[in-house]
């Protein structure tokens, strides 16, 4: 069991999040991580900045533009925290925030029935994700290529009730579980299945749990808070003004 006093640092949790999302190219400079994966997902096709106070915005932007051009992806910065001076510098350089997110954590205190969580072969999990997200064509090819390279820390799971109405991806690292890509069958939404599945997942043994959520997704944030999650830190995606 974990408690708030033993929660990992933001940079540690964030690296777990990067590890959970495969990229085709990764350049880790310590305080920044440059990643590219065809532009399918901003988390694996962007440049993450852990401590913006250590960076010169103008120099970093030039590096981001060069890297993005080299790998044919949109130039995107992912900045942890709310570094006001750095953000002001980005604004002055013509960059704008376009997606704000929260990382939330919870101690590992079981609450439900873990028997309702079943492991799922990767190919079956990919099929469920493709169907529920309605991905097709080249996007499906890229999705399968990216997630076909999941690390051994990945654990695809399914809600083992009522004809498998929900699935998710867990990332296991240092005794913690990250909850990602949780999806409920579109035809079965509004039935409380997401809440039941979350309760089952939170019964799995771990030091604690972490997840990422868009800041405007108020219903999801309320659900997570009602299950003991609190905000660990924010982050924001930035790109050039359009």
XYZ file of C-alpha atoms in Angstrom, residues 10-12 14-15 27-35 46-56 60 78-80:
29
model
C 6.254 14.222 -11.368
C 9.210 13.503 -13.657
C 9.199 9.846 -12.574
C 5.820 11.224 -16.534
C 8.608 8.968 -17.733
C 16.160 11.164 -28.099
C 16.429 11.560 -24.325
C 18.453 14.594 -23.252
C 17.638 14.293 -19.565
C 15.408 17.327 -19.168
C 13.833 16.968 -22.614
C 12.682 13.933 -24.578
C 12.227 14.195 -28.350
C 9.834 11.550 -29.722
C 6.200 15.654 -29.450
C 8.985 17.046 -27.283
C 8.461 16.721 -23.529
C 10.007 19.296 -21.178
C 10.236 18.182 -17.548
C 11.597 21.400 -15.989
C 11.039 24.412 -18.226
C 13.057 26.696 -15.925
C 16.181 24.964 -17.239
C 15.425 25.693 -20.889
C 15.824 28.663 -23.226
C 14.405 24.777 -27.702
C 4.630 19.082 -24.099
C 5.430 21.132 -20.999
C 5.030 19.888 -17.422
